[in-house]
JSON list of C-alpha atoms in Angstrom, two decimals:
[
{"chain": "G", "resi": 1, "resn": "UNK", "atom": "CA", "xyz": [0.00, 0.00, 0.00]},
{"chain": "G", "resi": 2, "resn": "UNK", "atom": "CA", "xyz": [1.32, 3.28, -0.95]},
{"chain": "G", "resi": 3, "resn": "UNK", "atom": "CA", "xyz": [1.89, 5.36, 2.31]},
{"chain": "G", "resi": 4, "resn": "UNK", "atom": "CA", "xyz": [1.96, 8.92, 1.02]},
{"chain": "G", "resi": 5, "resn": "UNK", "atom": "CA", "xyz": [1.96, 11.47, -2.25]},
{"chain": "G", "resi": 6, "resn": "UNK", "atom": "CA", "xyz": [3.93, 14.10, -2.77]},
{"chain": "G", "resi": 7, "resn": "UNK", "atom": "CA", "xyz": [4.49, 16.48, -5.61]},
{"chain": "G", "resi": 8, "resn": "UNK", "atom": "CA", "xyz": [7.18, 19.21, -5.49]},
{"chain": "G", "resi": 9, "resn": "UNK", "atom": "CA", "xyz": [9.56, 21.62, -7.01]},
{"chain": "G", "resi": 10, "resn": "UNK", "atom": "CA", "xyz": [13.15, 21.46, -8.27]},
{"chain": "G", "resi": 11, "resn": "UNK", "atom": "CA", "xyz": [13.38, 24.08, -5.68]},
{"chain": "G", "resi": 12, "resn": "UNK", "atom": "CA", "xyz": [11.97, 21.95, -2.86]},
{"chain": "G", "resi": 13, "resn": "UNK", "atom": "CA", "xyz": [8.95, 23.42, -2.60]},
{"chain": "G", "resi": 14, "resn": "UNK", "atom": "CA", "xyz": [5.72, 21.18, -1.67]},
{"chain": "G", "resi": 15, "resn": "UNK", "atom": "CA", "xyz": [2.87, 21.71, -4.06]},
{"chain": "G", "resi": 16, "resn": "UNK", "atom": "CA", "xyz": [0.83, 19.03, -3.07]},
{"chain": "G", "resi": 17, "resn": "UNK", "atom": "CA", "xyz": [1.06, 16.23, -0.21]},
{"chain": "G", "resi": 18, "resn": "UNK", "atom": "CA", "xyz": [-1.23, 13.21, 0.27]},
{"chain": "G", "resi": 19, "resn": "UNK", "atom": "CA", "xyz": [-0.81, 10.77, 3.10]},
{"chain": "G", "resi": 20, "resn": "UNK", "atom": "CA", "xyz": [-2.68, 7.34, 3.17]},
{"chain": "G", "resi": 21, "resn": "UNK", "atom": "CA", "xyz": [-1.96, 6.48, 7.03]},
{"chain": "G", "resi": 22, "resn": "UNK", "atom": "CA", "xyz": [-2.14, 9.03, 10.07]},
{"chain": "G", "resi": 23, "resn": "UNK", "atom": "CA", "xyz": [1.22, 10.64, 10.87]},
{"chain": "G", "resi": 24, "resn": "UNK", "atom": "CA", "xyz": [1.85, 13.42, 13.58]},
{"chain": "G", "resi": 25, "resn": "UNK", "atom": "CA", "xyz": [1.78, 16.98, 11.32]},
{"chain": "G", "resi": 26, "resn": "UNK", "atom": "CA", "xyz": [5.93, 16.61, 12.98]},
{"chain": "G", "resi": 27, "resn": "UNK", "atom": "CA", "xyz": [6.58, 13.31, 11.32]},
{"chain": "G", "resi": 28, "resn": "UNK", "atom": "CA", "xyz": [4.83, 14.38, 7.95]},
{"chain": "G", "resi": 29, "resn": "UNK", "atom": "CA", "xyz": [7.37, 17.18, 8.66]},
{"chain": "G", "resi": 30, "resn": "UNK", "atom": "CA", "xyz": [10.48, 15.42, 9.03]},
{"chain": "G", "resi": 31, "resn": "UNK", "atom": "CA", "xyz": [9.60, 12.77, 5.75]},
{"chain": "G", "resi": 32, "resn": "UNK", "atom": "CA", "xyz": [9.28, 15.71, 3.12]},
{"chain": "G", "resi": 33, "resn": "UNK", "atom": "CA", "xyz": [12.16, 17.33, 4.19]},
{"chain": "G", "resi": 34, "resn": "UNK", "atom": "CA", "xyz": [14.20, 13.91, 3.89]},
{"chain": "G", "resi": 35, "resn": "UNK", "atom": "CA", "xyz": [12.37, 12.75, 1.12]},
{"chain": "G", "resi": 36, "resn": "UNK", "atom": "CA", "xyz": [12.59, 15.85, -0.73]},
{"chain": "G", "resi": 37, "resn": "UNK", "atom": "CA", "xyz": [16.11, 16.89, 0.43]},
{"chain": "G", "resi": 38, "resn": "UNK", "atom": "CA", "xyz": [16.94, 13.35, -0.95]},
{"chain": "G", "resi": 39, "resn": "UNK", "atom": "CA", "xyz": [15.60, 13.09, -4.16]},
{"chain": "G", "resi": 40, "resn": "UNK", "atom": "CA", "xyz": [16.56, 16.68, -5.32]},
{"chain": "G", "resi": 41, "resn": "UNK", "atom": "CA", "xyz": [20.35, 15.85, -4.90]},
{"chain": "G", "resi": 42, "resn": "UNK", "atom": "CA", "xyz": [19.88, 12.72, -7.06]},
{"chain": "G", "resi": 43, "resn": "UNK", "atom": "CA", "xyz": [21.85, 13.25, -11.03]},
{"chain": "G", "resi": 44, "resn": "UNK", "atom": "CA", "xyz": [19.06, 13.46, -13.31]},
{"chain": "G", "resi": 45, "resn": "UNK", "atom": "CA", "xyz": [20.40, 9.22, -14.71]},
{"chain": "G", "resi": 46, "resn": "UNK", "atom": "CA", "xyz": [19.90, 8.24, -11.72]},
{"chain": "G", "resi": 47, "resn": "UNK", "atom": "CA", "xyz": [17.39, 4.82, -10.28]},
{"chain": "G", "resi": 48, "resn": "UNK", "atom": "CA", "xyz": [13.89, 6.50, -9.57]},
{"chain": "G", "resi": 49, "resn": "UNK", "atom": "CA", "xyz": [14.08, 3.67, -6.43]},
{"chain": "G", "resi": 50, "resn": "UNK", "atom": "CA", "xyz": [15.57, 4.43, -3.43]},
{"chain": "G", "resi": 51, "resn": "UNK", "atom": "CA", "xyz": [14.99, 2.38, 0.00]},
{"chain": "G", "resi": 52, "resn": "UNK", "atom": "CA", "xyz": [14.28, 4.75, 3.21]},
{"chain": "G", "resi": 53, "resn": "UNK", "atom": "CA", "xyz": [13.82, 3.66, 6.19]},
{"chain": "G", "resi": 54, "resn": "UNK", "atom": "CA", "xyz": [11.48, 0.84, 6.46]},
{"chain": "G", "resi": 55, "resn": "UNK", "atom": "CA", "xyz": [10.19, 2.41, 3.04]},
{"chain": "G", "resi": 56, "resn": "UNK", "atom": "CA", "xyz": [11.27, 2.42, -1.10]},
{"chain": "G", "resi": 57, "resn": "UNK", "atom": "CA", "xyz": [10.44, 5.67, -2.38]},
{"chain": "G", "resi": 58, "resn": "UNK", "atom": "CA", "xyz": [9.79, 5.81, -6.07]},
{"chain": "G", "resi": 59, "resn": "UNK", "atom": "CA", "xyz": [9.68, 9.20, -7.96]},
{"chain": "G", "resi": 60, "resn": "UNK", "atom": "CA", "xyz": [9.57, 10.84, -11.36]},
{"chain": "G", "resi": 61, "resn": "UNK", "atom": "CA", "xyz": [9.93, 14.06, -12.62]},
{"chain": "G", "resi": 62, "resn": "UNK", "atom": "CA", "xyz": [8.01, 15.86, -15.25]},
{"chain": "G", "resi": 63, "resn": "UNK", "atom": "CA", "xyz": [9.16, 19.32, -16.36]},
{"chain": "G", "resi": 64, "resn": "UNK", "atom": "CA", "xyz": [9.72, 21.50, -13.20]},
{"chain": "G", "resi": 65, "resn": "UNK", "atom": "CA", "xyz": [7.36, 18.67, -10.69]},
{"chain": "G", "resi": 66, "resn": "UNK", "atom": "CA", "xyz": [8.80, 15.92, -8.92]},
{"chain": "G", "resi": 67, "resn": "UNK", "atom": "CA", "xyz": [6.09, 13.34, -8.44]},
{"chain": "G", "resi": 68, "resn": "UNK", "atom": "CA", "xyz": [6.85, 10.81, -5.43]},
{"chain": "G", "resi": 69, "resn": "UNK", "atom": "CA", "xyz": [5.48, 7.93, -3.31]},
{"chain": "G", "resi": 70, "resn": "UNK", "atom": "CA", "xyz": [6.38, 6.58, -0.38]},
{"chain": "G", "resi": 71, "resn": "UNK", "atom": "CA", "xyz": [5.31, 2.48, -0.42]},
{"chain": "G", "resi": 72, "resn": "UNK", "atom": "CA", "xyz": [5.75, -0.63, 1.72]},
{"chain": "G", "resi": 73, "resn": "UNK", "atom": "CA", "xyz": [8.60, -3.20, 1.12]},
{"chain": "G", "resi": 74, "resn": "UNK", "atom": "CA", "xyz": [6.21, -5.57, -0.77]},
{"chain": "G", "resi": 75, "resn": "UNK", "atom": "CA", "xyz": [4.96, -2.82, -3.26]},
{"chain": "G", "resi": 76, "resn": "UNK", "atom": "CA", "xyz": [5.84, -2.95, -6.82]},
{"chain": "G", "resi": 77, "resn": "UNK", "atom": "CA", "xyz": [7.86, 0.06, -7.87]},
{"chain": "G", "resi": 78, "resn": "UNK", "atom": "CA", "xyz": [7.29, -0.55, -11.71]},
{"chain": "G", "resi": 79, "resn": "UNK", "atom": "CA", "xyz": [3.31, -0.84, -10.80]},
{"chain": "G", "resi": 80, "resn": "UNK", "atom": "CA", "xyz": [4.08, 2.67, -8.82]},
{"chain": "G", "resi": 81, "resn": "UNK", "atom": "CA", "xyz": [5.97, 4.33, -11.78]},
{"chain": "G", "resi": 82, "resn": "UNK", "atom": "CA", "xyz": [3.13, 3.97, -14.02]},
{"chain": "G", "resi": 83, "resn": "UNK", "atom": "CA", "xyz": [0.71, 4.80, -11.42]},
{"chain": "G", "resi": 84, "resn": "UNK", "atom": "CA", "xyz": [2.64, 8.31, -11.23]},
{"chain": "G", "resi": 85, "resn": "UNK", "atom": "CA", "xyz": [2.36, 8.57, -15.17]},
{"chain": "G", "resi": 86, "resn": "UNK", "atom": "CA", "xyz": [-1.26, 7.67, -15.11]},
{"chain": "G", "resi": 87, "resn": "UNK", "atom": "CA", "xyz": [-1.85, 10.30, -12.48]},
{"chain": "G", "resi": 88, "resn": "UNK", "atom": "CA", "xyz": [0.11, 12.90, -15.05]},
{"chain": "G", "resi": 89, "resn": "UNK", "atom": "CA", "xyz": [-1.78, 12.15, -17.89]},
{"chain": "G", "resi": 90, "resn": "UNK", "atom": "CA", "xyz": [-4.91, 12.34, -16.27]},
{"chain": "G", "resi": 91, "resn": "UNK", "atom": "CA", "xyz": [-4.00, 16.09, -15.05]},
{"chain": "G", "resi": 92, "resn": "UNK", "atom": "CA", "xyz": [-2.58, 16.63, -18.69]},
{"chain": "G", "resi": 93, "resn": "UNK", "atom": "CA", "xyz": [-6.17, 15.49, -20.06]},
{"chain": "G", "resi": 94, "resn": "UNK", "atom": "CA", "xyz": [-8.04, 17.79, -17.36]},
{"chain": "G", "resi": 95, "resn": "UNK", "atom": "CA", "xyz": [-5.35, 21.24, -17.58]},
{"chain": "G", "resi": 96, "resn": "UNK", "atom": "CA", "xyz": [-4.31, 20.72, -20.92]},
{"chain": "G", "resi": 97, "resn": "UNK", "atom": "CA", "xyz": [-0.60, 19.59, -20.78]},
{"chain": "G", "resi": 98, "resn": "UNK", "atom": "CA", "xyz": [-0.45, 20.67, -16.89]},
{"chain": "G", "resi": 99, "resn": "UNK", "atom": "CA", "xyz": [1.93, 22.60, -15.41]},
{"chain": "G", "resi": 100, "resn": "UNK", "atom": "CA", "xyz": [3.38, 23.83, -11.79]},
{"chain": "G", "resi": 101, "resn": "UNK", "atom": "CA", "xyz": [0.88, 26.83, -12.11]},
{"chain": "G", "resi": 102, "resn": "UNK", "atom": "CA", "xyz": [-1.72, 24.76, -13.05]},
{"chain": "G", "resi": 103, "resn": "UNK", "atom": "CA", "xyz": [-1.21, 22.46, -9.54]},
{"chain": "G", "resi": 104, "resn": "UNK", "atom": "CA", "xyz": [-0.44, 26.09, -7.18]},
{"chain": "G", "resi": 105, "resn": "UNK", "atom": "CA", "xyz": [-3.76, 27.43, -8.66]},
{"chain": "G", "resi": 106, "resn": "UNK", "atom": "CA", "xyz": [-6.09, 24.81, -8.94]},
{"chain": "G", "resi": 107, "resn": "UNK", "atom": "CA", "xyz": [-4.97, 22.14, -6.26]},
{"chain": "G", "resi": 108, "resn": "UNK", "atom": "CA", "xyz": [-8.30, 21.27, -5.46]},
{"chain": "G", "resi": 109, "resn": "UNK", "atom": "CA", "xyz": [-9.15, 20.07, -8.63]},
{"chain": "G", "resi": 110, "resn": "UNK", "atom": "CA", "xyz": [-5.69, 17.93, -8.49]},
{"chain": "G", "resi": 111, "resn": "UNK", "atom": "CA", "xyz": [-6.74, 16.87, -5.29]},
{"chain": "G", "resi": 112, "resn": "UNK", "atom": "CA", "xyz": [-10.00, 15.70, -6.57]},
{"chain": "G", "resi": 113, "resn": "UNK", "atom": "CA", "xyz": [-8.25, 13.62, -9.98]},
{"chain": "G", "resi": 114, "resn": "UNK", "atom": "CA", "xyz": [-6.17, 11.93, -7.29]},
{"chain": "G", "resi": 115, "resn": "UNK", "atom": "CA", "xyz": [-8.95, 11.12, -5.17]},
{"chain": "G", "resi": 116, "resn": "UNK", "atom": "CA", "xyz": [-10.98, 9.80, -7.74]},
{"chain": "G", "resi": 117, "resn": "UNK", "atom": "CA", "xyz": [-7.76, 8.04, -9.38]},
{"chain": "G", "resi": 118, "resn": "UNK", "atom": "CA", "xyz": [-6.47, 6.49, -5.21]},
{"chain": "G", "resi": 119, "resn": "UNK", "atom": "CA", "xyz": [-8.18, 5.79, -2.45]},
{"chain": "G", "resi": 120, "resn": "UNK", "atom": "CA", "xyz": [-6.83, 4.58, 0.44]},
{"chain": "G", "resi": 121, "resn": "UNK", "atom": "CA", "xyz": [-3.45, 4.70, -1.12]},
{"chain": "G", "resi": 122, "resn": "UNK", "atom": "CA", "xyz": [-4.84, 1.67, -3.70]},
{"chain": "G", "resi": 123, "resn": "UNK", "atom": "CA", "xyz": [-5.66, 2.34, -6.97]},
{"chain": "G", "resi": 124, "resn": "UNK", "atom": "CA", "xyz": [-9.54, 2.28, -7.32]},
{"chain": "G", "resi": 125, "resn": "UNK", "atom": "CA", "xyz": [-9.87, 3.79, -10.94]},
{"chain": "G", "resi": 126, "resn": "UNK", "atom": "CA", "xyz": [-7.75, 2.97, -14.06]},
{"chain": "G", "resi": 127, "resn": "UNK", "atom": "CA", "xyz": [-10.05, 4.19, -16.60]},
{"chain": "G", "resi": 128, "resn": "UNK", "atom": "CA", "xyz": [-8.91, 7.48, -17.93]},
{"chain": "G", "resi": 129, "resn": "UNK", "atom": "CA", "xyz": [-12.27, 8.01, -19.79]},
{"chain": "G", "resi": 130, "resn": "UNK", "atom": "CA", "xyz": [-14.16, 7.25, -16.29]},
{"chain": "G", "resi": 131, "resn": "UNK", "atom": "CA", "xyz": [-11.88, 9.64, -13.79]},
{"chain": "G", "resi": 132, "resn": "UNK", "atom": "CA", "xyz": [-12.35, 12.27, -16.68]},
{"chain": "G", "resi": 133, "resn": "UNK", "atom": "CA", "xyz": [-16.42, 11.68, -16.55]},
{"chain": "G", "resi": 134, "resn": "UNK", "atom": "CA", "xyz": [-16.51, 12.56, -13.17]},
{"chain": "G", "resi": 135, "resn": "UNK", "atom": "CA", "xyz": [-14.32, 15.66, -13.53]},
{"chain": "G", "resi": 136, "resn": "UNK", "atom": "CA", "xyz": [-16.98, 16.58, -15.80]},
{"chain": "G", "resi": 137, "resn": "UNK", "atom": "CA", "xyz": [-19.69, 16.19, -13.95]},
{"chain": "G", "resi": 138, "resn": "UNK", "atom": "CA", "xyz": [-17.80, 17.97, -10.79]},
{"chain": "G", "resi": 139, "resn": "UNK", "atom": "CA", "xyz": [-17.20, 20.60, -13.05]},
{"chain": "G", "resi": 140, "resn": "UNK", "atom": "CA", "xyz": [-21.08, 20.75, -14.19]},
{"chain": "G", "resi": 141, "resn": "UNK", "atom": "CA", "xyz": [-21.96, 20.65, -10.62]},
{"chain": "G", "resi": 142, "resn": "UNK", "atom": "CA", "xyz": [-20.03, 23.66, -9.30]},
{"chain": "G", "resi": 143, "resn": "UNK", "atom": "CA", "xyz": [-21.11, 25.78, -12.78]},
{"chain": "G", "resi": 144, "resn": "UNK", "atom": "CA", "xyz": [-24.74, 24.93, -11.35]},
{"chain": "G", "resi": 145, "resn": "UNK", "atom": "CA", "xyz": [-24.24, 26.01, -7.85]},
{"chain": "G", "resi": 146, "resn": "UNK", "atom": "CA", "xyz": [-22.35, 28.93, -8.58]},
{"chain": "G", "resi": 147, "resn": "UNK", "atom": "CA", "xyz": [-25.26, 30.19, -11.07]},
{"chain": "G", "resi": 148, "resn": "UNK", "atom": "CA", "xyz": [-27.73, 29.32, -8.29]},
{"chain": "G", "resi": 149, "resn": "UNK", "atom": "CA", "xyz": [-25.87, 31.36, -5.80]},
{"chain": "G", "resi": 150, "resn": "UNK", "atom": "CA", "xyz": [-25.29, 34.29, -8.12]},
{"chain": "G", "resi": 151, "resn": "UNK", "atom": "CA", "xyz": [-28.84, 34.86, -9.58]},
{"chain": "G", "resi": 152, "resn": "UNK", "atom": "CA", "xyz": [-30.13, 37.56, -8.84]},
{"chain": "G", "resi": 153, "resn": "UNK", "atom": "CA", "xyz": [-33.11, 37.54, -6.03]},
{"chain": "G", "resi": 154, "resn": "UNK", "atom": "CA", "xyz": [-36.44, 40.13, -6.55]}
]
């Protein structure tokens, strides 16, 4: 089971965290400054494994966004490298070939792909076409509430 999500910066800055099991806000602290701290020094040829503490991390890095995972010992890090690409081509499909400014200004809505992609830290949705349906409809939804609460009242 994947333990925790985390998207950041070549400059180290967190632009999105997820965390599958309950962790003091200290120890959720301490593990993206060590993860992060860690993969950032990593040459660019380098494994995308790396063992941590009782965890491998697996990451990948798209344009200026490191995606990572922290996941048990019995985890399959090929399983987790294409369940980071998955997760980037579902934000590509939704933004539009996504980008950091796309994450810093609309994190809810990558919050929401994620959490209709993982739950629970398993996967629950591989269909691209389905997570993309319910962005829709999401989408739909909020257009109708925010005409409700705009119209004008006589």
């Amino acid at each position: 089971m994947m333990r925790f999500l985390l998207l950041f910066s070549r400059q180290g800055k967190l632009r999105l965290q997820k965390w599958f099991t309950a962790l003091s806000d200290r120890d959720k602290k301490k593990i993206i400054r060590d993860v992060t701290q860690m993969v950032l020094v990593r040459p660019p040829k380098s494994c995308n494994f790396l063992q941590w503490r009782d965890l491998k991390i697996v990451y990948r890095r798209y344009a200026s966004l490191y995606f990572c995972c922290g996941l048990e010992q019995g985890d399959n890090e090929l399983l987790t490298l294409e369940l980071l690409h998955r997760y980037v081509e579902l934000l590509d499909q939704y933004f539009g070939n996504v980008c950091e400014l796309d994450i810093i200004f609309n994190f809810e809505k990558a919050y929401f792909i994620l959490d209709e992609f993982i739950i629970g830290g398993e996967v629950q949705e591989t269909s691209k076409a389905s997570v993309a349906k319910s962005m829709e409809e999401a989408d739909s939804l909020q257009e109708t509430m925010e005409e409700y609460v705009n119209k004008p009242t006589y």
